[in-house]
XYZ file of C-alpha atoms in Angstrom:
517
model
C 22.269 -15.707 5.173
C 19.784 -15.579 8.060
C 18.382 -12.291 6.758
C 18.131 -13.721 3.243
C 16.128 -16.699 4.493
C 13.772 -14.434 6.440
C 13.181 -12.408 3.299
C 12.121 -15.299 1.127
C 11.050 -18.208 3.342
C 7.497 -19.337 2.598
C 5.874 -20.388 5.856
C 3.021 -22.505 4.553
C 3.508 -26.260 5.002
C 2.862 -27.854 1.615
C 1.046 -31.047 0.838
C 2.964 -33.166 -1.669
C 1.020 -33.847 -4.835
C 1.599 -35.286 -8.294
C -1.212 -33.255 -9.842
C -0.472 -30.813 -12.649
C 0.832 -27.472 -11.340
C -1.039 -24.331 -12.425
C 0.275 -20.743 -12.517
C -2.251 -17.944 -12.035
C -2.736 -15.269 -14.661
C -0.436 -12.409 -13.685
C 1.064 -14.728 -11.097
C 4.739 -13.958 -11.817
C 5.884 -10.706 -10.220
C 8.784 -8.981 -8.508
C 9.202 -10.881 -5.217
C 9.557 -7.682 -3.163
C 7.011 -5.253 -4.617
C 4.423 -7.736 -5.976
C 3.476 -4.929 -8.403
C 1.169 -6.191 -11.175
C 3.105 -6.632 -14.421
C 0.933 -4.252 -16.419
C 1.359 -1.259 -14.081
C 4.179 1.275 -14.335
C 6.921 -0.010 -12.057
C 5.780 -3.561 -12.778
C 7.571 -6.275 -14.694
C 10.698 -8.085 -13.516
C 14.371 -7.402 -14.134
C 17.132 -9.826 -15.176
C 19.015 -11.166 -12.175
C 16.183 -10.355 -9.750
C 14.126 -12.488 -7.377
C 10.646 -13.318 -8.668
C 7.584 -14.884 -7.066
C 5.416 -17.413 -8.930
C 1.900 -17.926 -7.527
C -0.552 -20.683 -8.360
C -1.717 -24.132 -7.247
C 0.212 -27.367 -6.701
C 3.514 -25.607 -7.375
C 6.110 -27.159 -5.146
C 7.131 -30.117 -3.007
C 8.445 -27.982 -0.144
C 12.073 -27.350 0.655
C 13.262 -30.194 -1.557
C 13.717 -28.378 -4.863
C 15.402 -31.238 -6.730
C 12.262 -31.919 -8.767
C 11.479 -28.277 -9.576
C 12.568 -26.552 -12.794
C 11.522 -23.254 -14.374
C 11.691 -22.787 -18.141
C 11.902 -19.402 -19.877
C 11.343 -18.929 -23.593
C 11.497 -16.050 -26.056
C 11.489 -17.075 -29.676
C 14.362 -19.509 -30.094
C 16.029 -18.423 -26.851
C 15.522 -20.828 -23.949
C 16.776 -20.313 -20.403
C 16.129 -21.630 -16.899
C 15.424 -19.701 -13.693
C 16.818 -21.025 -10.419
C 14.212 -21.934 -7.756
C 15.283 -21.073 -4.228
C 12.174 -21.631 -2.062
C 8.830 -23.308 -2.671
C 5.539 -24.344 -1.180
C 2.271 -25.542 -2.671
C 1.080 -22.074 -3.704
C 4.260 -20.063 -4.259
C 7.787 -20.413 -5.564
C 10.633 -17.898 -5.298
C 13.276 -17.996 -8.016
C 16.127 -15.971 -9.476
C 15.990 -14.923 -13.120
C 19.198 -15.438 -15.100
C 21.234 -12.280 -15.603
C 21.050 -12.816 -19.388
C 17.246 -13.029 -19.541
C 16.188 -11.048 -22.625
C 13.970 -8.021 -22.052
C 10.494 -7.801 -23.550
C 7.634 -10.293 -23.412
C 8.723 -13.842 -22.607
C 6.969 -17.044 -21.512
C 7.491 -19.029 -18.305
C 6.600 -22.608 -17.403
C 7.123 -24.616 -14.240
C 7.836 -28.340 -13.924
C 7.357 -30.212 -10.647
C 8.554 -33.822 -10.590
C 7.936 -34.103 -14.316
C 4.477 -32.482 -14.215
C 4.450 -29.358 -16.396
C 2.362 -26.253 -15.709
C 0.726 -23.917 -18.186
C 2.838 -21.304 -19.963
C 2.294 -17.738 -18.700
C 3.458 -14.414 -20.153
C 6.031 -12.327 -18.317
C 7.273 -8.782 -18.983
C 11.023 -8.386 -18.486
C 12.421 -4.868 -18.169
C 15.884 -3.450 -17.559
C 14.973 -2.303 -14.052
C 12.015 -2.817 -11.730
C 13.190 -1.970 -8.208
C 11.118 -3.496 -5.429
C 11.734 -2.929 -1.719
C 11.294 -5.997 0.484
C 8.705 -5.574 3.251
C 8.163 -7.281 6.576
C 4.511 -7.819 5.665
C 5.457 -9.770 2.527
C 2.743 -7.851 0.651
C 4.873 -5.260 -1.139
C 3.602 -2.504 1.146
C 4.129 -1.590 4.765
C 7.344 -1.798 6.764
C 10.493 -1.912 4.647
C 13.077 -4.531 5.506
C 15.540 -2.051 6.999
C 17.844 -1.986 9.986
C 20.589 0.037 11.558
C 23.785 -0.484 9.583
C 25.975 -2.907 11.548
C 29.613 -2.173 12.236
C 32.183 -4.712 11.143
C 32.177 -7.673 13.509
C 29.249 -6.338 15.521
C 25.979 -8.075 16.278
C 23.159 -7.939 13.730
C 20.721 -5.132 14.671
C 16.988 -5.789 14.809
C 14.828 -4.705 11.916
C 13.217 -1.302 12.172
C 9.525 -1.481 13.035
C 6.802 -0.020 15.193
C 8.641 -0.849 18.412
C 12.161 -0.151 17.091
C 12.120 3.168 15.237
C 15.012 4.548 13.241
C 16.650 7.823 14.328
C 17.407 10.861 12.129
C 21.086 10.885 11.151
C 21.440 7.159 11.802
C 23.185 4.873 9.318
C 20.713 2.331 7.946
C 20.449 -0.506 5.438
C 17.632 -1.312 2.997
C 17.098 -4.468 0.924
C 15.478 -4.650 -2.506
C 15.575 -6.549 -5.779
C 15.245 -5.651 -9.454
C 17.752 -2.781 -9.645
C 19.337 -4.320 -12.756
C 22.051 -6.751 -13.706
C 24.937 -4.374 -13.042
C 23.571 -3.297 -9.663
C 23.297 0.434 -9.023
C 26.631 1.865 -9.921
C 25.935 2.343 -13.627
C 22.690 4.292 -13.143
C 21.334 7.252 -11.205
C 19.848 6.106 -7.883
C 17.618 8.178 -5.599
C 16.238 7.339 -2.160
C 13.428 9.387 -0.579
C 12.347 9.117 3.060
C 9.209 11.052 3.963
C 9.785 13.453 1.082
C 13.392 14.129 2.095
C 15.982 12.991 -0.391
C 18.877 10.988 1.023
C 22.103 12.835 0.250
C 24.552 10.602 2.110
C 24.635 7.244 0.316
C 27.380 4.915 1.540
C 26.768 1.891 -0.717
C 24.443 0.836 -3.499
C 24.908 -2.546 -5.113
C 24.464 -6.274 -4.687
C 23.864 -7.498 -1.136
C 26.833 -9.675 -0.101
C 25.925 -13.367 0.090
C 22.315 -12.786 -1.033
C 21.837 -13.762 -4.709
C 19.361 -11.568 -6.567
C 19.104 -9.076 -3.685
C 20.326 -5.465 -3.800
C 21.350 -3.289 -0.875
C 21.443 0.393 0.030
C 23.473 1.702 2.963
C 22.772 5.345 3.794
C 22.252 7.948 6.486
C 18.653 8.866 7.333
C 18.143 12.591 6.591
C 18.256 14.863 9.621
C 15.065 16.557 8.401
C 13.094 13.342 7.829
C 9.595 13.592 9.355
C 8.771 11.691 12.530
C 6.080 9.040 12.744
C 5.162 5.386 12.458
C 4.603 5.213 8.706
C 7.166 7.462 7.018
C 7.107 6.667 3.256
C 10.244 5.184 1.659
C 10.806 5.161 -2.119
C 13.735 4.177 -4.340
C 14.118 5.355 -7.929
C 16.708 3.607 -10.088
C 17.373 4.854 -13.612
C 14.046 6.696 -13.603
C 11.968 3.677 -12.458
C 10.170 4.072 -9.115
C 9.841 1.266 -6.573
C 6.853 0.291 -4.485
C 6.118 2.653 -1.603
C 7.089 1.241 1.783
C 7.309 2.698 5.290
C 9.789 3.202 8.092
C 9.181 4.273 11.691
C 11.339 7.274 12.660
C 11.380 8.868 16.102
C 13.813 11.375 17.705
C 15.161 8.799 20.166
C 14.091 5.559 18.511
C 11.941 3.094 20.442
C 8.180 2.722 19.959
C 6.594 4.996 17.378
C 3.585 7.302 17.618
C 1.727 9.780 15.382
C 0.188 12.925 16.831
C -2.216 13.296 13.870
C -3.199 9.613 13.700
C -4.119 8.081 17.077
C -4.806 4.722 15.442
C -1.124 4.183 14.587
C 0.052 3.374 18.094
C -3.003 1.197 18.734
C -2.406 -0.723 15.509
C 1.120 -1.609 16.624
C -0.047 -2.566 20.146
C -2.861 -4.711 18.737
C -6.257 -5.487 20.210
C -9.885 -4.885 19.306
C -10.320 -1.733 17.193
C -13.410 -0.219 15.584
C -12.752 2.514 13.013
C -15.843 4.385 11.777
C -16.102 7.279 9.333
C -19.292 9.055 8.278
C -18.911 11.476 5.389
C -20.794 13.906 3.186
C -19.143 14.019 -0.247
C -19.969 16.626 -2.877
C -18.749 17.590 -6.325
C -19.458 20.377 -8.790
C -20.373 18.608 -12.029
C -20.895 21.644 -14.267
C -23.706 23.991 -15.263
C -27.236 23.561 -16.595
C -29.579 26.378 -17.607
C -27.065 28.876 -16.248
C -26.970 27.279 -12.808
C -24.198 25.381 -11.079
C -25.020 21.698 -10.664
C -23.549 19.657 -7.831
C -23.651 16.011 -6.862
C -23.643 14.806 -3.270
C -23.600 11.472 -1.491
C -23.709 10.581 2.197
C -22.126 7.329 3.302
C -20.487 5.585 6.193
C -17.841 2.892 6.542
C -16.847 0.914 9.605
C -14.036 -1.573 10.051
C -14.138 -3.757 13.182
C -11.131 -6.039 13.663
C -8.962 -7.542 16.337
C -5.535 -6.460 15.164
C -2.633 -8.833 15.633
C -0.302 -6.025 16.671
C 3.456 -6.415 16.778
C 6.353 -4.390 15.366
C 5.246 -4.942 11.755
C 1.471 -4.466 12.112
C 0.225 -2.553 9.089
C -2.961 -1.629 7.292
C -2.982 0.778 4.322
C -6.267 2.339 5.472
C -5.093 3.013 9.027
C -1.437 3.869 8.380
C -1.429 7.496 7.239
C 1.808 9.222 6.219
C 3.212 11.897 8.533
C 2.081 15.505 8.123
C 3.580 17.047 5.009
C 4.152 13.721 3.230
C 2.492 11.448 0.660
C 2.427 7.705 0.103
C 1.036 5.438 -2.608
C 0.018 1.851 -3.330
C -0.380 -0.345 -6.386
C -2.685 -3.342 -6.107
C -4.922 -5.711 -8.016
C -8.670 -5.037 -8.046
C -10.783 -1.874 -8.006
C -9.925 0.154 -4.919
C -12.715 2.655 -5.694
C -15.371 -0.061 -5.555
C -14.130 -2.137 -2.634
C -12.537 0.394 -0.268
C -12.106 -1.059 3.223
C -12.493 -4.576 1.818
C -8.917 -4.328 0.532
C -7.509 -3.603 3.985
C -5.108 -6.027 5.606
C -6.877 -8.857 7.415
C -7.398 -9.039 11.121
C -9.886 -11.140 13.081
C -13.363 -9.770 12.350
C -15.296 -8.624 15.423
C -18.926 -9.541 16.035
C -20.599 -6.228 16.954
C -24.149 -7.517 16.770
C -26.438 -5.042 14.985
C -24.515 -1.928 13.912
C -26.359 1.303 13.137
C -26.123 5.073 13.037
C -28.591 6.984 15.161
C -29.641 10.554 14.360
C -32.483 11.744 16.571
C -35.506 9.645 15.686
C -33.707 7.781 12.883
C -31.824 4.558 13.476
C -30.237 3.368 10.224
C -28.591 -0.067 10.038
C -25.242 -0.762 8.400
C -24.804 -3.600 5.888
C -21.949 -6.017 6.537
C -20.071 -6.424 3.227
C -17.612 -8.981 4.489
C -16.897 -10.046 8.077
C -15.833 -6.982 10.042
C -16.456 -4.439 7.246
C -19.711 -2.446 7.191
C -21.200 0.232 4.929
C -24.264 2.489 4.838
C -25.786 5.008 2.436
C -27.954 7.679 4.040
C -31.095 8.101 1.972
C -32.089 11.319 3.715
C -28.656 12.909 3.634
C -26.250 13.799 6.406
C -26.330 17.511 7.158
C -23.832 19.439 9.240
C -26.588 19.971 11.834
C -26.957 16.256 12.476
C -25.431 14.842 15.663
C -25.014 11.176 14.780
C -23.915 8.363 17.025
C -22.421 4.963 16.258
C -24.429 2.225 17.949
C -23.757 -1.501 18.328
C -26.110 -3.945 20.021
C -23.183 -6.079 21.148
C -22.122 -9.527 20.035
C -19.783 -12.355 20.838
C -16.718 -10.071 20.811
C -17.844 -6.698 22.199
C -20.342 -5.223 24.601
C -23.084 -2.835 23.419
C -22.049 0.777 22.843
C -23.631 4.031 21.674
C -21.040 6.742 21.038
C -21.360 10.251 19.572
C -19.516 10.926 16.315
C -17.812 14.330 16.284
C -17.930 16.555 13.186
C -14.548 17.687 11.901
C -13.484 21.057 10.467
C -14.044 22.058 6.837
C -11.351 23.485 4.541
C -12.800 25.807 1.902
C -11.810 26.734 -1.658
C -9.786 23.673 -2.666
C -8.018 24.051 -6.021
C -7.391 20.560 -7.385
C -7.018 21.541 -11.030
C -3.535 20.028 -11.448
C -5.014 16.653 -10.499
C -7.613 16.807 -13.271
C -4.974 15.861 -15.843
C -2.038 14.196 -14.117
C 1.430 14.179 -15.626
C 3.098 11.383 -13.657
C 6.578 12.707 -14.411
C 5.911 16.242 -13.161
C 4.106 15.943 -9.842
C 1.244 18.277 -8.902
C 0.340 21.131 -6.558
C -2.964 21.789 -4.815
C -4.133 24.666 -2.608
C -7.001 25.626 -0.285
C -7.926 28.222 2.319
C -5.940 27.153 5.355
C -7.003 27.128 8.995
C -4.668 27.295 12.009
C -3.773 23.841 13.255
C -5.839 22.006 10.609
C -4.221 19.570 8.138
C -5.633 18.711 4.729
C -6.155 15.129 3.603
C -5.954 14.121 -0.049
C -6.659 10.741 -1.652
C -6.606 9.878 -5.338
C -7.248 6.571 -7.055
C -7.122 5.246 -10.611
C -8.637 1.902 -11.629
C -7.750 0.255 -14.938
C -10.401 -2.217 -16.099
C -8.407 -4.222 -18.713
C -5.704 -5.101 -16.184
C -8.014 -5.079 -13.116
C -5.452 -3.064 -11.177
C -5.436 0.149 -9.159
C -3.084 2.896 -8.081
C -3.800 4.919 -4.935
C -2.058 7.923 -3.392
C -2.626 9.525 0.035
C -1.285 12.827 1.376
C -1.497 14.760 4.652
C -0.497 18.425 4.736
C 1.320 20.213 7.515
C -1.077 21.730 10.100
C -2.213 25.195 9.089
C -0.843 24.858 5.551
C -2.701 26.179 2.514
C -0.892 24.199 -0.196
C 0.664 20.820 -0.822
C 3.096 19.505 -3.434
C 2.687 15.893 -4.548
C 6.066 14.557 -5.724
C 6.392 12.943 -9.135
C 7.591 9.653 -7.625
C 4.309 9.357 -5.668
C 2.321 9.595 -8.922
C 4.775 7.619 -11.076
C 3.126 4.201 -10.757
C -0.501 5.230 -11.317
C -2.093 3.342 -14.236
C -2.236 5.599 -17.311
C -5.762 6.274 -18.509
C -6.952 4.967 -21.872
C -8.698 6.647 -24.773
C -11.803 4.513 -24.322
C -13.966 4.419 -21.195
C -11.993 1.744 -19.348
C -10.892 3.683 -16.274
C -12.424 5.005 -13.080
C -10.352 7.794 -11.550
C -11.200 10.268 -8.791
C -9.544 12.515 -6.233
C -10.940 13.338 -2.770
C -10.103 16.333 -0.570
C -11.047 17.211 3.011
C -9.708 18.396 6.306
C -7.897 15.553 8.036
C -10.624 13.686 9.956
C -10.288 14.383 13.674
C -10.786 10.898 15.034
C -12.383 10.721 18.467
C -10.882 7.862 20.464
C -13.132 6.162 23.018
C -11.702 3.466 25.251
C -14.188 0.797 26.282
C -13.495 -2.485 28.109
C -11.241 -4.494 25.742
C -12.160 -2.193 22.827
C -10.986 1.053 21.198
C -13.449 2.955 19.004
C -12.213 5.676 16.637
C -14.876 7.698 14.864
C -15.324 10.926 12.884
C -17.791 12.697 10.630
C -16.267 14.608 7.736
C -17.299 16.758 4.763
C -15.236 16.183 1.634
C -15.175 17.196 -2.009
C -14.314 15.014 -4.961
C -13.731 15.395 -8.655
C -12.925 13.097 -11.556
C -9.390 12.626 -12.806
C -9.787 13.057 -16.549
C -6.416 11.735 -17.638
C -3.186 10.233 -16.343
C -0.237 10.230 -18.707
């Protein structure tokens, strides 16, 4: 029961109000994944826990005045509220909720909200996360022996161990739990072959449970991807820390990971030259290039569940993915998890006699476009005049390696059910980095996938479950979809008083994704 409360307890302290409650558009989602309804993997399943978001929704822990009405044609049902605050309510859908498009309305002390549409599907598995955002650390722990104490959740300071028995919590697997359908669990690309239990979590209404042994060949690292597929439907991507002997996690290819868990003031800067071959004109190859820079300066909270999708790369040889509202291709770092923005003063890039200022998009997030280009011969530095939070600094930005001859053809037209393979001319000790994103304008939602190859590799396979929840493209021009390829940026870490600065300069190639089906 304690674990169940931790999963669902809303921490905001509500202010009691008699005003009319209002549910946001798209505000009813799977309580674990928070996947937008319109995306693959979205919708909610009968018998699952849902989250309702809006304004003036609940009177706090006293739920006596809260009711939730469901309607489809002449069928009327009620969902059971279990936790509430002013902006969010958690509830359990009835097991006999009809599938298809239904309507939902909330009543709080006699005040009725607007009706909102809701898509109900047979299965929509969502893994609960410690961040509460549907991404990041999965709610998992070492499987407890009968009568033993309850183990701590896995996290950045308490890694799982290969071969260890573990437990995972989710919701939306379906009314009859798992036993009537084919269930798969993948950890870092390794499929779990020793499943001990899959079904309803004892004493936790609406919550499902997996008990399993972590594969012996699971990759090590802080952010090992975890996916569940139930009856062909793929869950949200979450992460688990896995280390040979447990304890605090670390990533050899991503020095930011350990710092993110420890917390503190972190500046992450990336300068890049991006190019693409866009076809031929008058018998000549035509290319497009852009030179930009992005900097994120935050004081990270740290802790065992510290997570940011832009700093938490998967281990070498693995892929991860995210589904989110908004246009990831337009906003980039702005969609990262919040920390406390750092005041750097004036931030600029210096190249010889040129000092080019960054523009602060939002507090702590900066961008720049280089009008004169950024050639491989340039030796840029990242310069801050200093502000309320940091002292002045002027640090060189190292140029990373380049991987030639990338073949990304299978990502031009993505079949989400088949996966994809890419190749390039490998270099000893150098990993490839791949990022792809699809934005769907009508639903204002995005799918993103990230991969890191093994060092020295010359090819990479992207599993079908990583691509499964990308938004499908439409016949009309209502999507923006691109894939980016480069060597894994070799971040230079510089330790300054009360500040860590990670920086790199990288060449990358990109190409459009023409279709996703």
